[in-house]
mmCIF file of C-alpha atoms in Angstrom:
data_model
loop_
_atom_site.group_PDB
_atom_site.id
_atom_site.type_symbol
_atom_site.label_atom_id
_atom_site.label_comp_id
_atom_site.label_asym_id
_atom_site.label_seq_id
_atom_site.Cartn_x
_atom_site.Cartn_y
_atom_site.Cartn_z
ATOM 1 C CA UNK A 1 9.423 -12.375 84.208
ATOM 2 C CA UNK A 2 8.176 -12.582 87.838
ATOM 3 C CA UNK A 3 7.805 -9.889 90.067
ATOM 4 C CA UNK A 4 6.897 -9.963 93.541
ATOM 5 C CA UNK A 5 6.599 -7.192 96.369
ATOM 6 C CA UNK A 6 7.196 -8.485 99.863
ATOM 7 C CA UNK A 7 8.140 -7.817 103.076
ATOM 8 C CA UNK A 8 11.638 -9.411 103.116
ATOM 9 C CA UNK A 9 15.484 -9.558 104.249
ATOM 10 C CA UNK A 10 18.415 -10.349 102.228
ATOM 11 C CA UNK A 11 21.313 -11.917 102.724
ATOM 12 C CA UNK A 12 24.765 -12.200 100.374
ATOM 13 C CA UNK A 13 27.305 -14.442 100.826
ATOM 14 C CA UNK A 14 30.025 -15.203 98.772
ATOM 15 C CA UNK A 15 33.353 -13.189 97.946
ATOM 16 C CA UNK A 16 31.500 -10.801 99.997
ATOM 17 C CA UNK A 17 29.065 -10.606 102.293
ATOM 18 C CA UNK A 18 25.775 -8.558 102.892
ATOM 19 C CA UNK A 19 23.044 -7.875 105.013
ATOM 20 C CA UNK A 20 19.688 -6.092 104.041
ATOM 21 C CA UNK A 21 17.514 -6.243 106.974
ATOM 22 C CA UNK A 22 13.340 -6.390 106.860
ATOM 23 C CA UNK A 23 11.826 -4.216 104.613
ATOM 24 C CA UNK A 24 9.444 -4.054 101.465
ATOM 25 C CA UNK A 25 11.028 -4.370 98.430
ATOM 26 C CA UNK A 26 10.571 -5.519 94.828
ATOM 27 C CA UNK A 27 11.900 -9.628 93.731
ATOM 28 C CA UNK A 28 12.701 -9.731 90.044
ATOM 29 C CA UNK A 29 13.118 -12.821 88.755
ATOM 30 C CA UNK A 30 13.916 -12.995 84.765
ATOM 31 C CA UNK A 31 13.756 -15.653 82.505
ATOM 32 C CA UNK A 32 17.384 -15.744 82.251
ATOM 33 C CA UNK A 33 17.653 -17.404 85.315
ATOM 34 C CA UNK A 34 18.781 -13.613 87.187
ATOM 35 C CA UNK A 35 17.286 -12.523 90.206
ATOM 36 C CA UNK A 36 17.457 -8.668 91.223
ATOM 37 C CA UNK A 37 16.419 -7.209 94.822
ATOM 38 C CA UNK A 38 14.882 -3.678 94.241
ATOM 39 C CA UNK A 39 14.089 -0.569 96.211
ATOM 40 C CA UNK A 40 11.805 2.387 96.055
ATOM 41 C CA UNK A 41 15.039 4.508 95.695
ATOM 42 C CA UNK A 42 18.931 4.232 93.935
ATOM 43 C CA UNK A 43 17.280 4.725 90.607
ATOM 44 C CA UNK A 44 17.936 1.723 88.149
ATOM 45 C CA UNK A 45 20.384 -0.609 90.104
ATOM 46 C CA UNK A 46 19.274 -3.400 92.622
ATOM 47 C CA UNK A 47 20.296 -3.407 96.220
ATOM 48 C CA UNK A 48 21.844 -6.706 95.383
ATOM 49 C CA UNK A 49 21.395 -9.499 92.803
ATOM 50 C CA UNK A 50 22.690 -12.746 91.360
ATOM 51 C CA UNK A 51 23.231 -12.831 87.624
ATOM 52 C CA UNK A 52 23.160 -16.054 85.665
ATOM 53 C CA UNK A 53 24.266 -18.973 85.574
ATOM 54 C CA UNK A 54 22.495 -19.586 89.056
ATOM 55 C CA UNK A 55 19.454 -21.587 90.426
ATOM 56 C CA UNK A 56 16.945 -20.551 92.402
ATOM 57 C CA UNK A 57 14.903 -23.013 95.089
ATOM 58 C CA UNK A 58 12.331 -21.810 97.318
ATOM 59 C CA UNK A 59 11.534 -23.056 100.127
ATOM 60 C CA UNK A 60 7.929 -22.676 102.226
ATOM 61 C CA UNK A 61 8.239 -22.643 105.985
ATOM 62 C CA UNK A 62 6.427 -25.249 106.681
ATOM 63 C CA UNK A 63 8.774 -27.340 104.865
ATOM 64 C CA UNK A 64 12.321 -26.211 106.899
ATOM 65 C CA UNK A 65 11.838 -27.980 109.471
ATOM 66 C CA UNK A 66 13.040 -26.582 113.350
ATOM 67 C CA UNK A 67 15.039 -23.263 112.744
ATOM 68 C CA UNK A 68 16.590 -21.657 115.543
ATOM 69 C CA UNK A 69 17.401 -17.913 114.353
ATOM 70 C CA UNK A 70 16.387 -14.415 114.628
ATOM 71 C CA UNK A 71 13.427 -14.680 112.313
ATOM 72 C CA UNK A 72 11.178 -17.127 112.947
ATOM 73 C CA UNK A 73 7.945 -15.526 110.824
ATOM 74 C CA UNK A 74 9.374 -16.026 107.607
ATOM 75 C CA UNK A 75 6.524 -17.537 105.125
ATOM 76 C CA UNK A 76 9.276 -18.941 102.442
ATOM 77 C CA UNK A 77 12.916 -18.537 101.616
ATOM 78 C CA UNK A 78 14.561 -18.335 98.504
ATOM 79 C CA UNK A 79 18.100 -20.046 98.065
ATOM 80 C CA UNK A 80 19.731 -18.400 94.960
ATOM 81 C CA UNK A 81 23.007 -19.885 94.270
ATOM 82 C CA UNK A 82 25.186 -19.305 91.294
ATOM 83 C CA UNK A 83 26.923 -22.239 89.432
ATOM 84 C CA UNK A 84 30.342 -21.113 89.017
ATOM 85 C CA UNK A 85 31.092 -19.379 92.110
ATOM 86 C CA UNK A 86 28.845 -21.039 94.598
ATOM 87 C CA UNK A 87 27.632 -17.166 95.888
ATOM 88 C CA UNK A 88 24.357 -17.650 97.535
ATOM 89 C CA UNK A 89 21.441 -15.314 97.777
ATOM 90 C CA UNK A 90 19.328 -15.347 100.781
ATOM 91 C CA UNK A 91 15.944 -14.241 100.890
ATOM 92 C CA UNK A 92 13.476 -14.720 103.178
ATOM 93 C CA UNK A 93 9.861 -13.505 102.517
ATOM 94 C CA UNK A 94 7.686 -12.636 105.791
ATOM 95 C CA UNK A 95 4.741 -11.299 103.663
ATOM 96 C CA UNK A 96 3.849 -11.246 100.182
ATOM 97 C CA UNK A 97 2.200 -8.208 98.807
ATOM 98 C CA UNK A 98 1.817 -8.745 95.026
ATOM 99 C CA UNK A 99 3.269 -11.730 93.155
ATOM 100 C CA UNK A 100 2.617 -11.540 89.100
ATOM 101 C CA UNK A 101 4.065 -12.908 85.985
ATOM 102 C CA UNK A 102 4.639 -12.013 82.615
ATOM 103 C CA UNK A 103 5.984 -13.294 78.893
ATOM 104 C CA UNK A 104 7.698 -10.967 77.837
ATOM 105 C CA UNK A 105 9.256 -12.507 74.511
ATOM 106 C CA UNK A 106 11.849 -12.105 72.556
ATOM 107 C CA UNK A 107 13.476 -7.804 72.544
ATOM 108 C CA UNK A 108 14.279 -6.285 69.782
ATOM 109 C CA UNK A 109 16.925 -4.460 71.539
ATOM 110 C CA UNK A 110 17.763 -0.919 72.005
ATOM 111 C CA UNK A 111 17.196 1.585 69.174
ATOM 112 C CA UNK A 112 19.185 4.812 70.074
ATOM 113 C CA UNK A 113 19.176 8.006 67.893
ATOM 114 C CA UNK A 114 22.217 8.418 66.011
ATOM 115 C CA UNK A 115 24.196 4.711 66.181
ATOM 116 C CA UNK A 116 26.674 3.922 64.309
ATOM 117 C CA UNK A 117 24.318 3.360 61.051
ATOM 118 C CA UNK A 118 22.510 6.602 61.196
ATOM 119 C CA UNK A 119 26.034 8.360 61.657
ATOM 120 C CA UNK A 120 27.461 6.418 58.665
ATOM 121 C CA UNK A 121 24.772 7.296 56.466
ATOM 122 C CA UNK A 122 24.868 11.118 57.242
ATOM 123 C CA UNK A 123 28.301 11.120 56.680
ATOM 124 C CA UNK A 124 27.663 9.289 53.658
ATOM 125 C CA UNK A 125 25.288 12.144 52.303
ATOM 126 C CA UNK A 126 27.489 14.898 54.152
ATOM 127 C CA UNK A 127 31.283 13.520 52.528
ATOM 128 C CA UNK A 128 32.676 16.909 52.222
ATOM 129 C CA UNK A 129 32.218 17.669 55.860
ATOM 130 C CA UNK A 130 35.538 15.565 55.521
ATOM 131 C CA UNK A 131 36.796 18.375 53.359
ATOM 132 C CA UNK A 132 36.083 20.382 50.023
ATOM 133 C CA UNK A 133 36.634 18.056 46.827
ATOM 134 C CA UNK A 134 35.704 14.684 48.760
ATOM 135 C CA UNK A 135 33.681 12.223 46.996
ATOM 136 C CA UNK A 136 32.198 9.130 48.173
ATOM 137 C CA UNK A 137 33.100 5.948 46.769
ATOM 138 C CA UNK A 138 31.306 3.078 48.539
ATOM 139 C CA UNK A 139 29.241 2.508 51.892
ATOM 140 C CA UNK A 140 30.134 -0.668 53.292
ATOM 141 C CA UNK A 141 32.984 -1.495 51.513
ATOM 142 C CA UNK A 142 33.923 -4.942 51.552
ATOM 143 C CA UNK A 143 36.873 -6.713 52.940
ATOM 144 C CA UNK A 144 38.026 -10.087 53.862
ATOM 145 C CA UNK A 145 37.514 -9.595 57.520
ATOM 146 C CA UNK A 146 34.242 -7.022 57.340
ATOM 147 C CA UNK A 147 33.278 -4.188 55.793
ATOM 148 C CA UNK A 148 34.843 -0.661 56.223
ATOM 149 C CA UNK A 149 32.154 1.942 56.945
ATOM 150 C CA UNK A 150 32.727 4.622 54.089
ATOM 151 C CA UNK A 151 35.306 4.935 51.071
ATOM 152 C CA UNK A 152 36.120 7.854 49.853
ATOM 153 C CA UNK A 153 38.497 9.682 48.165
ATOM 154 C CA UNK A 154 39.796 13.256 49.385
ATOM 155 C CA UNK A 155 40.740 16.288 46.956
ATOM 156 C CA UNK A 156 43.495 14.928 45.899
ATOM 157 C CA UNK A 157 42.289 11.520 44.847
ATOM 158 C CA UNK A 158 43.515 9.467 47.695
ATOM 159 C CA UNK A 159 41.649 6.626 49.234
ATOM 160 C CA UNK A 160 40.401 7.249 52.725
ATOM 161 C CA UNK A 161 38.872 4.084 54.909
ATOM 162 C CA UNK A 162 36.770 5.586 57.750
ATOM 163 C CA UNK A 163 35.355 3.918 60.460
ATOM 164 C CA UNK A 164 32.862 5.149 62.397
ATOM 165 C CA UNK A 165 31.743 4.535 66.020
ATOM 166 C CA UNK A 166 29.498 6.087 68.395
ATOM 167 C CA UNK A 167 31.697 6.127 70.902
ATOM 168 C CA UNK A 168 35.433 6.172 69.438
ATOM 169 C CA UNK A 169 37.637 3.454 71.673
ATOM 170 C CA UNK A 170 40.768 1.476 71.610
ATOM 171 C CA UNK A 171 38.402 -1.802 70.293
ATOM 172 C CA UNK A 172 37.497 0.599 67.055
ATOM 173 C CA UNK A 173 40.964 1.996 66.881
ATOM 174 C CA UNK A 174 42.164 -1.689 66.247
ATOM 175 C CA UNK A 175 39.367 -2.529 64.114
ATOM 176 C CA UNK A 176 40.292 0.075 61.361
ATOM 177 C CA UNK A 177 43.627 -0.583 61.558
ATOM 178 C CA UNK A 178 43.644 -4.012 60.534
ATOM 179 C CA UNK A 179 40.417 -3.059 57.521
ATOM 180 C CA UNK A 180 43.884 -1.008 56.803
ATOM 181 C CA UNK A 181 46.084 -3.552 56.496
ATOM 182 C CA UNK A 182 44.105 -5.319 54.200
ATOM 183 C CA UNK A 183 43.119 -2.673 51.517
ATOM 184 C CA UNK A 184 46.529 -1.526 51.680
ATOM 185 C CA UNK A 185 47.403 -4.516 49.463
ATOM 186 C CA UNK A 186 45.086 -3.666 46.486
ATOM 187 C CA UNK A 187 47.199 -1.394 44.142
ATOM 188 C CA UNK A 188 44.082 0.093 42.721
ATOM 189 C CA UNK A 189 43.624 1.725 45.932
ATOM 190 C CA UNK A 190 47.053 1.831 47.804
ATOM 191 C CA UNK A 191 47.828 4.035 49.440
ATOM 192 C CA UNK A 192 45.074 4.248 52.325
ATOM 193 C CA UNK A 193 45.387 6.164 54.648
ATOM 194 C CA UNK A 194 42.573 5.840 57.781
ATOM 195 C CA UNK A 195 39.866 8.491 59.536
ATOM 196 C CA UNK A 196 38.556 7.116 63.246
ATOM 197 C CA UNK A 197 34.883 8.980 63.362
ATOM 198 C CA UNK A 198 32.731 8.920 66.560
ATOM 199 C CA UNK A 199 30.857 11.277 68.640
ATOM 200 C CA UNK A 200 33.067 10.981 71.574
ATOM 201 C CA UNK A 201 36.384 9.636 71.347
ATOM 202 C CA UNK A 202 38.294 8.490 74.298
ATOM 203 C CA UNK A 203 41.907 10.120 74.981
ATOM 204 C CA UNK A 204 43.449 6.204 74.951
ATOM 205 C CA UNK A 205 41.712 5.476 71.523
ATOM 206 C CA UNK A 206 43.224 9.163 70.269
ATOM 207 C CA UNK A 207 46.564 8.430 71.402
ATOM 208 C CA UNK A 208 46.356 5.102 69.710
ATOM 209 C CA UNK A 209 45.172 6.339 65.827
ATOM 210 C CA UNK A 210 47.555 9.198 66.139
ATOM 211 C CA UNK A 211 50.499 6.603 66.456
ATOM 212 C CA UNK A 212 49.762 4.541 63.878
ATOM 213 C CA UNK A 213 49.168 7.338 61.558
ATOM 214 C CA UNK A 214 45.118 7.181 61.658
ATOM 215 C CA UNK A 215 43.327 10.300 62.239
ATOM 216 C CA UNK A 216 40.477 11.558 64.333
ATOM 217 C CA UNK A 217 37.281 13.313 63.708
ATOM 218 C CA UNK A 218 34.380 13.767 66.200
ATOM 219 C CA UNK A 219 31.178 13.829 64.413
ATOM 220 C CA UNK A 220 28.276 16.530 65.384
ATOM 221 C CA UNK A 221 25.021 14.374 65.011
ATOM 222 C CA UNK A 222 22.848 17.469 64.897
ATOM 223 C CA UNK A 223 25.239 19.121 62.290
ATOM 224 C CA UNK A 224 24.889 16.353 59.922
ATOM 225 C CA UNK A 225 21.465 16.307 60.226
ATOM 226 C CA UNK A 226 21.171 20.127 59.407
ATOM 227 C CA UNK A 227 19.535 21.354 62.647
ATOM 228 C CA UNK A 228 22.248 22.699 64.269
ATOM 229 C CA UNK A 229 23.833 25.958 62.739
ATOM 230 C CA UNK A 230 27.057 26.226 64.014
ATOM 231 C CA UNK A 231 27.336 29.488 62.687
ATOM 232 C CA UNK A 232 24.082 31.207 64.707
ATOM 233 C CA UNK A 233 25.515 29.955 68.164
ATOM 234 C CA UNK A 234 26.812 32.419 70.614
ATOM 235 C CA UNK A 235 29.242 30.375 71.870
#
C-alpha cells in the first residue's frame, strides 16, 4: 500500500463528473490496483476514488510537454483510468508532503463478536431457548447442497432445520428453504419443518419465511451467552 500526502486537485470524469479543487489531502493507492482520495474529515469514505480493474500512470511535469491550463505548478499528474468503463481519475500533485509504502500481506479478514458460528454454537448449547423438551440432534448437518446449521427435534419429536444468520435476509430465507427441500425427502426425518434465526431480521426476509411456512426467531447474543438477565431489566 502507498500513501502519499500532497497538496493536490482532483478531477472525475466519467458517468459523472467532479471537481475537487487544491488542497492537502491523503493518495491511497492499494495493491489491488484501487486508488482512494482522502480528507481530514467525512469519517471513513474518500472524497472520490477509482476501484479496480483500473491503471494508474503518472506522469512528472517535466515530461508533459507545453500545457496551457489553469495550473501550471503541478510537479506530476496521475492518470487513473478504469478498464471497463474508461472513467478517468485526475490528479495533479503541486507538492508532496509524505510519500511511504508498505506490505501489508495477506488479511485474515474481519473477526466480529457473535457471527454466524458463535451464534450457532450458543444456540447449540442453549436448544431449549427454542422451547421446553428440545433436544439437539446434530450441528452442521449435512446435505447435498451444504450443511444446515442445527438439527433438532422439538417436544414433540419433530425435526426442525434452523438456519442461522447474523443478519436474517431474503438470500438466507432462500437458503433454508431449499436445505428444506432436500431433507424433506428422507423418511427418517420427514416431516421438517424450518426456523430462520438471526439477530436482526429484515421485514422482506420475514414476509418471505412466513409464506412458505418457515418461522422466525431473533436471537439475543448476550442472552445466550448468560450476561444479560432479561428478567432484572426495567424495561
Amino acid at each position: 500500500m502507498r500513501l502519499v500526502v500532497a497538496q493536490c486537485s482532483v478531477d472525475y470524469t466519467g458517468r459523472l463528473t467532479a471537481h475537487l479543487p487544491l488542497a492537502r489531502r491523503l493518495l491511497i493507492v492499494k495493491a489491488d490496483g484501487s486508488v482512494l482520495v482522502h480528507s481530514d474529515g467525512g469519517s471513513y469514505k474518500p472524497l472520490n476514488w477509482m476501484s479496480p480493474p483500473c491503471s494508474l500512470r503518472v506522469t512528472p511535469r517535466e515530461d508533459a510537454g507545453e500545457l496551457s491550463d489553469l495550473e501550471p505548478d503541478w510537479v506530476e499528474q496521475w492518470d487513473v483510468t478504469h478498464a471497463k468503463t474508461g472513467d478517468r481519475l485526475r490528479v495533479r500533485i503541486h507538492e508532496k508532503l509524505s510519500d511511504t509504502a508498505h506490505e501489508l500481506g495477506i488479511d485474515p479478514g474481519l473477526q466480529k463478536d457473535g457471527v454466524e458460528a458463535h451464534l450457532q454454537a450458543l444456540l447449540a448449547e442453549n436448544i431449549q431457548t427454542l422451547g421446553e423438551g428440545w433436544s439437539l440432534v446434530r450441528r452442521e448437518y449435512g446435505t447435498a447442497i451444504g450443511p444446515v446449521d442445527i438439527l433438532a427435534r422439538d417436544a414433540e419429536g419433530r425435526t426442525v432445520a434452523i438456519e442461522i444468520k447474523r443478519r436474517g435476509e431474503i438470500d438466507g430465507v432462500e437458503q433454508l428453504t431449499r436445505y428444506l427441500a432436500l431433507l424433506n425427502r428422507d423418511p427418517l426425518l420427514a416431516p421438517v419443518r424450518g426456523i430462520f434465526a438471526a439477530q436482526a431480521i429484515k421485514q422482506q426476509a420475514r414476509v418471505l419465511a412466513g409464506d412458505r411456512g418457515i418461522d422466525c426467531v431473533t436471537l439475543d447474543y448476550d442472552a445466550l451467552r448468560g450476561i444479560d438477565d432479561a428478567d432484572s431489566r426495567l424495561f
